[in-house]
Coordinates of C-alpha atoms in Angstrom, one line a residue:
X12 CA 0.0 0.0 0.0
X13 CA 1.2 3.9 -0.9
X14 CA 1.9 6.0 1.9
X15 CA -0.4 8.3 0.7
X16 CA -3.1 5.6 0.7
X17 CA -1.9 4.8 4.3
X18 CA -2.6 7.8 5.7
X19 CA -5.8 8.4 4.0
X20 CA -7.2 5.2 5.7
X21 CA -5.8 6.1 9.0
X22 CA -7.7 9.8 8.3
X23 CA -10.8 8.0 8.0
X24 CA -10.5 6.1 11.1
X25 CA -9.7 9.3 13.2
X26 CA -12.7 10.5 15.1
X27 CA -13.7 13.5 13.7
X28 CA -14.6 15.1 16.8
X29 CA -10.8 14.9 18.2
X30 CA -9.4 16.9 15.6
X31 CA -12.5 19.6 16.0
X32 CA -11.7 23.0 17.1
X33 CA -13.9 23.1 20.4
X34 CA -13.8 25.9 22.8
X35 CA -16.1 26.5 26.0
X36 CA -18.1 29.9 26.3
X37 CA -18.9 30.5 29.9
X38 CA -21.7 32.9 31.3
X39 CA -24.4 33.7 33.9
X40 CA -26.8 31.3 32.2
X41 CA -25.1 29.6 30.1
X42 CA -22.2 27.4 29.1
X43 CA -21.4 26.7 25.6
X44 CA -19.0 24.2 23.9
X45 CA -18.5 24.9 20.4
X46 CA -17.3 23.0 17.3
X47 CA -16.1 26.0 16.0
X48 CA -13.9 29.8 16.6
X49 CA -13.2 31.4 20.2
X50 CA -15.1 34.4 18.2
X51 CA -18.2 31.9 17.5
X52 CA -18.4 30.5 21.0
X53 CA -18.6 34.0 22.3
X54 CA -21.1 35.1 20.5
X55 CA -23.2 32.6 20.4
X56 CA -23.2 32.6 24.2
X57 CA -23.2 36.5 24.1
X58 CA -26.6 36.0 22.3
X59 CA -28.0 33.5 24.0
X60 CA -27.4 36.1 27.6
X61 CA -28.8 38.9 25.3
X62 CA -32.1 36.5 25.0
X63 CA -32.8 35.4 28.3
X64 CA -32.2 39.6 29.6
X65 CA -34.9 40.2 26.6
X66 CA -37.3 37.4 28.3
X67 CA -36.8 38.8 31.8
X68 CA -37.2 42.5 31.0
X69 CA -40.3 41.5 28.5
X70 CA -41.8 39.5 31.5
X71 CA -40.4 41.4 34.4
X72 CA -38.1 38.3 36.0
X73 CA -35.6 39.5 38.3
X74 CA -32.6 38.7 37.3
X75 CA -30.7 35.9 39.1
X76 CA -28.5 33.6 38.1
X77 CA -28.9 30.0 38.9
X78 CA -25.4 29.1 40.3
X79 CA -22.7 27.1 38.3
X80 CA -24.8 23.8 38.3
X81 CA -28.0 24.9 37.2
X82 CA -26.6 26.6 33.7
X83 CA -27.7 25.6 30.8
X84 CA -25.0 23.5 29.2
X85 CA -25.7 24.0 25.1
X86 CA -23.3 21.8 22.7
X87 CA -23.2 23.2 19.5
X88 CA -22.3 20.9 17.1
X89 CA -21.2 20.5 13.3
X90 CA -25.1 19.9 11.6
X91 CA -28.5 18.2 12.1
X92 CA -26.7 14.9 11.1
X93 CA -25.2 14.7 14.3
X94 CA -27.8 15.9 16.3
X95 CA -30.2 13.1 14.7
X96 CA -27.7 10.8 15.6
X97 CA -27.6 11.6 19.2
X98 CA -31.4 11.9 19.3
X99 CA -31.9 8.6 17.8
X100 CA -34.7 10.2 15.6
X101 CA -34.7 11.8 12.1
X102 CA -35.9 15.5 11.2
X103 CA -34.2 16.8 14.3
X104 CA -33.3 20.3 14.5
X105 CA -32.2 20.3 17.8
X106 CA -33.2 19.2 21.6
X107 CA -33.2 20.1 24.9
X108 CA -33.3 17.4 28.1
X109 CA -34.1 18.9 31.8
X110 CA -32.0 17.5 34.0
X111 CA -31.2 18.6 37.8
X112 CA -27.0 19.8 38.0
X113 CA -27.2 19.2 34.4
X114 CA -29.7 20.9 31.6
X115 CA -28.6 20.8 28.0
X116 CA -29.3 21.6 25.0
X117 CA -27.8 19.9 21.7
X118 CA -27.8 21.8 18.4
X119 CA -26.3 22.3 15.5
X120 CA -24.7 25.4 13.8
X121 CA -26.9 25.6 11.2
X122 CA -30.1 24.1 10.2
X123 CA -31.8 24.1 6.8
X124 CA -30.5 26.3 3.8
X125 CA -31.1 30.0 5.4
X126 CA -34.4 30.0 3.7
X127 CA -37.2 32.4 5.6
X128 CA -39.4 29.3 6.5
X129 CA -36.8 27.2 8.3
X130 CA -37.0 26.3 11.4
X131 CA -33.5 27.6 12.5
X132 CA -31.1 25.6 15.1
X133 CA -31.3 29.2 16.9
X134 CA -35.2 29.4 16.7
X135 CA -35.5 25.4 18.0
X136 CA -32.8 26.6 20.8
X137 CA -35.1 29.4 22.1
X138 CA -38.0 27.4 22.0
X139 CA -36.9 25.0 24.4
X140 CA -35.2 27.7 26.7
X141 CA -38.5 28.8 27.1
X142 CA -39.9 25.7 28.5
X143 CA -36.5 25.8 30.8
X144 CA -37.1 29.5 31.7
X145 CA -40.9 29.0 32.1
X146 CA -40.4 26.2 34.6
X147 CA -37.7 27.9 36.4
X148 CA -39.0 30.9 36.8
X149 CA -42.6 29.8 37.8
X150 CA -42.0 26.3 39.3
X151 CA -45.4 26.1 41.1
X152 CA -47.5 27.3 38.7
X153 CA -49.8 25.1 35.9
X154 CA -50.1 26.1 32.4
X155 CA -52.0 24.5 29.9
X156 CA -50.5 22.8 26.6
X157 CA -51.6 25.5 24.2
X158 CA -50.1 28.4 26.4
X159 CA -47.2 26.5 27.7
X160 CA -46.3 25.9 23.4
X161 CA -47.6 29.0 22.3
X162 CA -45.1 30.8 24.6
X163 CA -42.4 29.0 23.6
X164 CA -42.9 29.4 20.0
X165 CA -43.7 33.5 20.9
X166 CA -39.7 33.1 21.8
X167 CA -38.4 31.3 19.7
X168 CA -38.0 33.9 16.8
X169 CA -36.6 36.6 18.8
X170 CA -34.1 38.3 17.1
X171 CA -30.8 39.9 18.3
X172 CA -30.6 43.5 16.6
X173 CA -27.5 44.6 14.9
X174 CA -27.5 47.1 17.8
X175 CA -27.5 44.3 20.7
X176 CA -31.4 44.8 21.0
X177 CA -33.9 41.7 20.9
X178 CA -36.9 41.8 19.0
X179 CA -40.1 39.6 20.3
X180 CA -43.1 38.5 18.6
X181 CA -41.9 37.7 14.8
X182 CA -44.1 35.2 12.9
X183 CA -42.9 31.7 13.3
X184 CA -42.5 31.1 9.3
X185 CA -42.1 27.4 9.9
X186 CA -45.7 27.6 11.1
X187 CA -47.2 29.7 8.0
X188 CA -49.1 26.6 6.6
X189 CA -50.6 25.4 9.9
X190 CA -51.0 28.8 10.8
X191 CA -52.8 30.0 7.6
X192 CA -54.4 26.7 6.3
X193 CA -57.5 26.3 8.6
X194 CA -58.1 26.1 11.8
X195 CA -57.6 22.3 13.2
X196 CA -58.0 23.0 16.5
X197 CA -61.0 25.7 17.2
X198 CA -60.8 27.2 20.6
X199 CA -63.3 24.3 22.8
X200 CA -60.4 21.9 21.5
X201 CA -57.3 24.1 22.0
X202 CA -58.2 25.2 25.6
X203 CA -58.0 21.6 26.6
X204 CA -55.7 20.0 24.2
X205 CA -53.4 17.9 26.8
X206 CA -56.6 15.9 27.2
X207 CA -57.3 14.9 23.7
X208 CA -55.3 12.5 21.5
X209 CA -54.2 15.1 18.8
X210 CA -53.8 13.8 15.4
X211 CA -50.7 15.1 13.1
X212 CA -52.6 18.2 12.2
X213 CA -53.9 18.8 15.6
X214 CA -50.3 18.7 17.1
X215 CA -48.6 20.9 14.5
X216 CA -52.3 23.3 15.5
X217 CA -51.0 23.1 19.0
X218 CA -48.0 25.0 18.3
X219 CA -49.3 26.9 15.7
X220 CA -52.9 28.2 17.1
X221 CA -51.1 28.2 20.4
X222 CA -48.7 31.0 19.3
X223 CA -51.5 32.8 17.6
X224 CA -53.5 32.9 20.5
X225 CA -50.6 34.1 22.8
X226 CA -49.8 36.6 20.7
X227 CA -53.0 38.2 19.9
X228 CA -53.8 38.1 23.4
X229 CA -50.7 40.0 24.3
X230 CA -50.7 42.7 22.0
X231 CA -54.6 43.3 21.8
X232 CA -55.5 46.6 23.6
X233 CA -59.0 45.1 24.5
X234 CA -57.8 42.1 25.4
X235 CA -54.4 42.2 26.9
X236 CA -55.5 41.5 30.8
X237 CA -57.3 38.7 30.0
X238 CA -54.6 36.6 29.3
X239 CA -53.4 37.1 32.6
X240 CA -56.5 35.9 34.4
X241 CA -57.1 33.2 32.0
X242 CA -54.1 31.9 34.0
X243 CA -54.9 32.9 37.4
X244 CA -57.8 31.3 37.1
X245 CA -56.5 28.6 35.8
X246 CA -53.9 27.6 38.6
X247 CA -57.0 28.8 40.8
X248 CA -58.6 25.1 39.8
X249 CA -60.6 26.0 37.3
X250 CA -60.1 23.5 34.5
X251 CA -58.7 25.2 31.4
X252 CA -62.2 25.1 29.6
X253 CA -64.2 26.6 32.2
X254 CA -61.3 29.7 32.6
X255 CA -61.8 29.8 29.2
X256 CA -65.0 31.7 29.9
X257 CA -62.7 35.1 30.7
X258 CA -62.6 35.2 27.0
X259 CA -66.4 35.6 26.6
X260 CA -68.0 33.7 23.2
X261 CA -65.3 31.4 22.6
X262 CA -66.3 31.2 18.7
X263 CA -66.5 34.8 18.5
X264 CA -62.6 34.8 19.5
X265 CA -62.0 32.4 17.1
X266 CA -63.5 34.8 14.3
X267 CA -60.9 37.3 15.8
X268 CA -57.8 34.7 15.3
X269 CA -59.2 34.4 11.6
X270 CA -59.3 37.7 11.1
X271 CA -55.9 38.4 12.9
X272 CA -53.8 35.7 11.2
X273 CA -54.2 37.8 7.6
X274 CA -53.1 41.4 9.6
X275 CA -49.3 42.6 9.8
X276 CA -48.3 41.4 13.0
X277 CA -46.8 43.8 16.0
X278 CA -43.7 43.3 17.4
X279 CA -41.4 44.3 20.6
X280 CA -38.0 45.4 20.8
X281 CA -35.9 45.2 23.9
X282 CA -33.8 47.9 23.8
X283 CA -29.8 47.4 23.9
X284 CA -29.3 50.1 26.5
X285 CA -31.7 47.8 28.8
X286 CA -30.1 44.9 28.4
X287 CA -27.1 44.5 31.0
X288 CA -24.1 41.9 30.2
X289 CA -22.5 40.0 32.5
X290 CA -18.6 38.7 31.3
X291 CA -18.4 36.3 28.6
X292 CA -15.4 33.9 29.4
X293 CA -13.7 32.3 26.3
X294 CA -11.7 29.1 26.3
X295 CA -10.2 26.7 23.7
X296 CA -10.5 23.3 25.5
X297 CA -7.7 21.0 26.4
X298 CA -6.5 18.2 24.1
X299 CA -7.8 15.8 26.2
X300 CA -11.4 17.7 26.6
X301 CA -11.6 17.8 22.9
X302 CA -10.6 14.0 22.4
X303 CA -13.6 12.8 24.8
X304 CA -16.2 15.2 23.5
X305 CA -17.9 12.6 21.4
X306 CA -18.3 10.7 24.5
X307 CA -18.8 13.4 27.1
X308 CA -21.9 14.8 24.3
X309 CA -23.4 11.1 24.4
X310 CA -23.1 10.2 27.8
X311 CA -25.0 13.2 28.4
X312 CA -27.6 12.5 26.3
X313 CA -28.3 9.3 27.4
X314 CA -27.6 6.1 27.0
X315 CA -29.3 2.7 27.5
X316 CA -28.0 -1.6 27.7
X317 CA -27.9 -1.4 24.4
X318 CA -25.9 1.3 23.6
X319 CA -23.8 1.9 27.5
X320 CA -20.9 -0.9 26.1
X321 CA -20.1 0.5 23.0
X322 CA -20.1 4.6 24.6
X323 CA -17.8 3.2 27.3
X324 CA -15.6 1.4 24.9
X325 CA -15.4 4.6 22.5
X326 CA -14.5 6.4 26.0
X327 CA -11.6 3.8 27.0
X328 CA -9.5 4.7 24.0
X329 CA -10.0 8.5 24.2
X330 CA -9.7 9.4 27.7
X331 CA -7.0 6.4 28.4
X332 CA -3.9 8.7 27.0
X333 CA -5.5 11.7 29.9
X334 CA -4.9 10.0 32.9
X335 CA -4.4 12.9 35.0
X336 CA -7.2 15.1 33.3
X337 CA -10.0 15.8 35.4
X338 CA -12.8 16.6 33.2
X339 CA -11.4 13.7 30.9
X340 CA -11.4 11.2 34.1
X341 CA -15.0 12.4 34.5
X342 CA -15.8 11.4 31.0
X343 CA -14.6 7.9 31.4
X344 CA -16.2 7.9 34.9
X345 CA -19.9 8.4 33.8
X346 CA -19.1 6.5 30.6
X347 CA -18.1 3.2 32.7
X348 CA -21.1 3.6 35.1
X349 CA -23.1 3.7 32.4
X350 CA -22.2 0.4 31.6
X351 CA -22.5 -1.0 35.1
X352 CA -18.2 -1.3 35.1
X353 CA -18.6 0.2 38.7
X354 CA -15.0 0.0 40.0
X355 CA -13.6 1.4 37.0
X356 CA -16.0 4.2 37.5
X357 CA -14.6 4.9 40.7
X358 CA -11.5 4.3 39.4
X359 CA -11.6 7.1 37.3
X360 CA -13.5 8.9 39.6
X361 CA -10.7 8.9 42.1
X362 CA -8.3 9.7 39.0
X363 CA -10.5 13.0 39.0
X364 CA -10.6 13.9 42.5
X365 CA -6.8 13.4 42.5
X366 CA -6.1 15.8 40.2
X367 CA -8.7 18.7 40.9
X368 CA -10.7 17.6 44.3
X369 CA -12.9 20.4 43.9
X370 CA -14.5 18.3 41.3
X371 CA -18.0 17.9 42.2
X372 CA -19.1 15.8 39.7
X373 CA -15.9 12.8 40.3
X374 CA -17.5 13.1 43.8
X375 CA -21.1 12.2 42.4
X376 CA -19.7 9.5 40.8
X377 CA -17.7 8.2 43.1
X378 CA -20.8 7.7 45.3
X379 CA -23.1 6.5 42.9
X380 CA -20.6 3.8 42.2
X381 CA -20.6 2.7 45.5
X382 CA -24.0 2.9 46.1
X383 CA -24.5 0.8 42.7
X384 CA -21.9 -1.6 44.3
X385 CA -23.9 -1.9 47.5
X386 CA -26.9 -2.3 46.0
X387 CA -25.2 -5.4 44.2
X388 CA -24.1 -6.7 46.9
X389 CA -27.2 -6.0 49.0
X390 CA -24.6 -4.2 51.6
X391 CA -27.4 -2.7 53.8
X392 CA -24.7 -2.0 56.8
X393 CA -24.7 1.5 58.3
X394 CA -20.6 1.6 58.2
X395 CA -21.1 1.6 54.5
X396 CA -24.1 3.8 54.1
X397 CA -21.7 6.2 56.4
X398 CA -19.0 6.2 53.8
X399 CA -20.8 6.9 51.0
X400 CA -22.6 9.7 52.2
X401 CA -19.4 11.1 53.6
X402 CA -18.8 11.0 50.0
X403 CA -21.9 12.7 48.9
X404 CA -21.6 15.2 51.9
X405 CA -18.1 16.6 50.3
X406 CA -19.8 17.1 47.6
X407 CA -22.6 19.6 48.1
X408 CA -19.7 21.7 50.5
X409 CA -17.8 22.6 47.3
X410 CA -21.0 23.5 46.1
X411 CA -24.3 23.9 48.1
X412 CA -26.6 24.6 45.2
X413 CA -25.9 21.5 42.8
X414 CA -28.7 19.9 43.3
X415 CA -27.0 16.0 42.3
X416 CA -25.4 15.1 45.9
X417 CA -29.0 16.7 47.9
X418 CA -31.0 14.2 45.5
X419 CA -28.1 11.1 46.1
X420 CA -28.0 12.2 50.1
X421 CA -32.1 11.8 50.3
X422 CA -31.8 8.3 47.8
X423 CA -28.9 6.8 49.8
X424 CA -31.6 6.1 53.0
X425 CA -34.4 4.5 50.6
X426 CA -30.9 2.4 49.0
X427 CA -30.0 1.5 52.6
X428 CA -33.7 0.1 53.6
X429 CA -34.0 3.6 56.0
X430 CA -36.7 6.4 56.0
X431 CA -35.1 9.5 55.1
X432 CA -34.2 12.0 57.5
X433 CA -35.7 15.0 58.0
X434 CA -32.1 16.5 56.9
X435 CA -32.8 14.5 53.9
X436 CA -35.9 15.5 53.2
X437 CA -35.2 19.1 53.0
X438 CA -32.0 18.3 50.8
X439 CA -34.6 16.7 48.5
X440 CA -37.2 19.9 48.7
X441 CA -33.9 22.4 47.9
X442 CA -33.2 20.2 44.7
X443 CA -36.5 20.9 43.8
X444 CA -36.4 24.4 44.1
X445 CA -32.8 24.5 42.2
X446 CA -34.3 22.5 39.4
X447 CA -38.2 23.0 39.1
X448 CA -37.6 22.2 35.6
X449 CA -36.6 18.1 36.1
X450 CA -39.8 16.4 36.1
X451 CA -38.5 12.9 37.8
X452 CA -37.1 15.1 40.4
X453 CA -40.4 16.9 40.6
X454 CA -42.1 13.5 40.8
X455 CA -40.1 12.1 43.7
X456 CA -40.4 15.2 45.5
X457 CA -44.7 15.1 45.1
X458 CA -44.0 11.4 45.9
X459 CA -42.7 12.5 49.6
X460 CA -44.9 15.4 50.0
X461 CA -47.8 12.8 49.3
X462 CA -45.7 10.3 51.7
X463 CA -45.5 13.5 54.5
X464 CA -49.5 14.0 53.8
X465 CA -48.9 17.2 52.0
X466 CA -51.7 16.6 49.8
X467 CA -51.7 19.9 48.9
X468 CA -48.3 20.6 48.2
X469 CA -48.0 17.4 46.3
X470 CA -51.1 18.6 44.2
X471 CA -49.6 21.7 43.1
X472 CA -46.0 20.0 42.2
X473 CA -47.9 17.7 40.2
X474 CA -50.1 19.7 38.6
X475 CA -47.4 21.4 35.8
X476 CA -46.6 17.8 34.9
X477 CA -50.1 16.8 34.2
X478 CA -50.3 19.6 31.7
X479 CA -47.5 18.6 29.8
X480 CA -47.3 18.2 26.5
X481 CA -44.6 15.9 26.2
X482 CA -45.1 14.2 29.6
X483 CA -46.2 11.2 27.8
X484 CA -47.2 8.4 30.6
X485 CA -45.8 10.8 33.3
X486 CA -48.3 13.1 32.7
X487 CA -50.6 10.5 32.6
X488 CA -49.9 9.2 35.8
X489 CA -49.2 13.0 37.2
X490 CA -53.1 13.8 36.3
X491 CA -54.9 10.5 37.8
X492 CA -52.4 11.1 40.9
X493 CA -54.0 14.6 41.2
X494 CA -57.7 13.0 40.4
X495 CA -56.9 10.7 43.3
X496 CA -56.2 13.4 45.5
X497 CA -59.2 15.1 44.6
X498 CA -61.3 12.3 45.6
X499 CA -59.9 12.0 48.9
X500 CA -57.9 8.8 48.2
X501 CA -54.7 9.9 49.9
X502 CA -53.1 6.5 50.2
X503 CA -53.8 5.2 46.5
X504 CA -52.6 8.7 45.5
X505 CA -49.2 8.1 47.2
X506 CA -48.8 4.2 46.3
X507 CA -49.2 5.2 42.6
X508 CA -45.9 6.8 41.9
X509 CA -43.3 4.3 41.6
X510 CA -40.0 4.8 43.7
X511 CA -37.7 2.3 41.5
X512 CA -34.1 2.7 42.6
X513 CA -33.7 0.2 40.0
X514 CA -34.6 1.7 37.0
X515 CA -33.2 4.7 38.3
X516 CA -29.8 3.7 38.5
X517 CA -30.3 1.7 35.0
X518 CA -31.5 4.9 33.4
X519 CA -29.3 8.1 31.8
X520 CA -26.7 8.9 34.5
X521 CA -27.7 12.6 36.0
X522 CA -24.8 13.8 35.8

């Protein structure tokens, strides 16, 4: 064989992402890695703070950021090839997972050919930083499926100015034929549309009649309070339909939508000089960071039986030649886990602490290796259960408002066949209030209220899940839950949650 032939087939067999240019983009809300320049990661993240400032000034949210672990961790990567790839599902512009200590975003840098009615990596980015901010910002409240869409496609086409301003309230393009074709789901239908089983053209009305509705209701002069206690009412108990009647003669609002759809459509500019920045910090990642990326990117995303072997086998020949690498260590850490190779997970772990012990997340994986290895062995001794939550304990001191060690301290008592402290227990209900936005974390937290006969409190944690609509069976269950509460069943309510260590531990690592 020619050398030239040679080193073409060893080119092939490189892994593209180890020879990508990645650099990290840190701000208040954000942290972006990007295949690409220091000059794209920092203003792409530059944007992305420019955005969430335009949401909070629009809808008049202090501003506070949500500690180190709470950001929103965006990988931008090379096209919607790769993002299909890592979403397991075609047509896939981009997605975001809610996760406590760990929301992310995967998109790619660009998305379709630039026309006007593509639906833009940046457009699917903001739409699902809606739902983050929504839940974040207003945790106990419930909004219905049309709203909770409609809101999120409002935001989606904001637009950063050439001046640094934000525009709100552009026509979704990507919507123009659902939008302007008929009217699949008439008002009756739209108001309660997370009960119904939606057909194609229902679904695509959901986000498309949805965003109508939300806008014409907040930029009608006659109309513009009653959005507002539409959704008072609404998290006041009244079912969707009946707040519904705020609105008066439900077809006659229709007629308006009709009418509106064909008009020239207002818009809102946040103004630059309102819009505070907070430091963008650049940095090109280390060799070793850029060698596991691949694996870092899908062991975030998930992984299952099927898949966990060949992830951890992809991360054994990356992060191998990075032995004293923390964040590479942490890479091969979650990757072996994954895979149920517990003592290499701890190995690496300890790899990690070794070299930076302020690494919070070698720490969470250190104990949730031991924990998986006492579980195993069906090790229910307090000596053990001490160490590991010695463990967990150095953990949330480097950081008290990652929300990963308070959910492992509260789970280590159910793992060790003890009722959680009370300690625990308020660990648990801080992780909730860090991370509103992680539904199984807001499920095990109803799950202890219900436990605690906090019927109440459980309700209104449960009640933003129920109207969901993407909850699938966790909705589901979320809304008979609630229905059992509502009848007085307390003790069916609580038994119908599932507590499943098991699965837990079998599922996408949390970290």
């Amino acid at each position: 064989m020619k050398l030239g032939t040679i080193m073409l087939a060893l080119a092939l067999l490189a892994p593209a992402i180890a020879r990508a240019d990645w650099h990290e983009a840190s701000s208040d809300h954000f942290v972006v890695y990007y295949e690409g320049s220091a000059e794209q990661a920092g203003r792409f993240a530059g944007n992305l703070e420019r955005f969430d400032k335009a949401l909070r000034i629009a809808r008049a949210i202090p501003d506070t950021p949500p500690g180190a672990a709470n950001r929103v961790t965006v990988y931008v990567v090379s096209g919607t090839d790769t993002v299909e790839s890592l979403s397991r599902r075609n047509g896939i512009a981009g997605f975001y997972i809610g996760r406590a200590g760990g929301p992310l975003a995967i998109v790619p840098r660009r998305s379709g050919d630039g026309g006007k009615s593509d639906l833009s990596a940046n457009m699917v980015l903001q739409h699902e930083y809606a739902h983050h901010f929504m839940f974040s910002n207003w945790p106990s409240a419930a909004f219905p499926s049309w709203f909770i869409e409609g809101f999120a496609e409002f935001h989606a086409t904001a637009v950063v100015d050439k001046d640094g301003g934000v525009i709100l309230g552009a026509p979704p393009q990507y919507r123009g034929h659902t939008i302007m074709s008929g009217n699949w789901l008439p008002l009756d239908k739209l108001l309660i549309a997370e009960s119904l089983k939606l057909d194609g053209q229902q679904r695509d009305a959901l986000y498309g009649r949805g965003w109508l509705l939300t806008h014409y209701l907040s930029f009608n002069k006659d109309r513009d309070k009653q959005l507002g206690e539409y959704l008072l009412a609404v998290n006041a108990g009244r079912t969707p339909l009946e707040a519904g009647s705020i609105f008066g003669d439900l077809k006659q609002l229709d007629r308006e939508l009709e009418r509106y759809k064909s008009t020239r459509f207002a818009m809102r500019k946040v103004a630059a000089q309102a819009i505070k920045l907070g430091e963008v910090k650049v940095r090109a990642l280390r060799p070793g960071e850029a060698a596991a990326m691949d694996v870092r990117i899908r062991s975030k995303v998930g992984v299952n039986a099927k898949t966990a072997p060949g992830v951890y086998a992809r991360a054994l020949r990356a992060c191998a030649p990075y032995p004293h690498d923390p964040a590479v260590q942490i890479v091969l850490a979650e990757a072996a886990y994954d895979a149920r190779d517990y003592v290499a997970a701890e190995a690496a772990a300890d790899r990690a602490i070794a070299a930076d012990p302020k690494a919070i997340d070698a720490h969470v994986y250190k104990a949730m290796a031991r924990m998986a290895m006492a579980r195993q062995a069906k090790d229910r001794t307090p000596a053990t259960w001490t160490a590991i939550r010695k463990i967990i304990t150095a953990a949330n001191r480097l950081d008290p408002d990652d929300p990963e060690p308070l959910i492992l301290f509260y789970r280590s008592y159910g793992m060790a066949g003890l009722p959680p402290t009370e300690n625990a227990k308020k660990g648990l209900m801080y992780a909730f209030d860090l991370a509103p936005f992680d539904m199984e974390l807001r499920m095990n937290a109803a799950l202890m209220q219900l436990r605690d006969g906090k019927l109440d409190v459980a309700r209104a944690m449960l009640r933003p899940i129920a109207y969901s609509p993407h909850g699938g069976a966790r909705s589901t269950a979320a809304a008979a839950i609630i229905a059992r509460i509502d009848a007085g069943d307390a003790k069916g309510a609580a038994t119908a949650i599932e507590d499943d260590d098991e699965a837990k531990d079998s599922s996408d690592s949390p970290a």
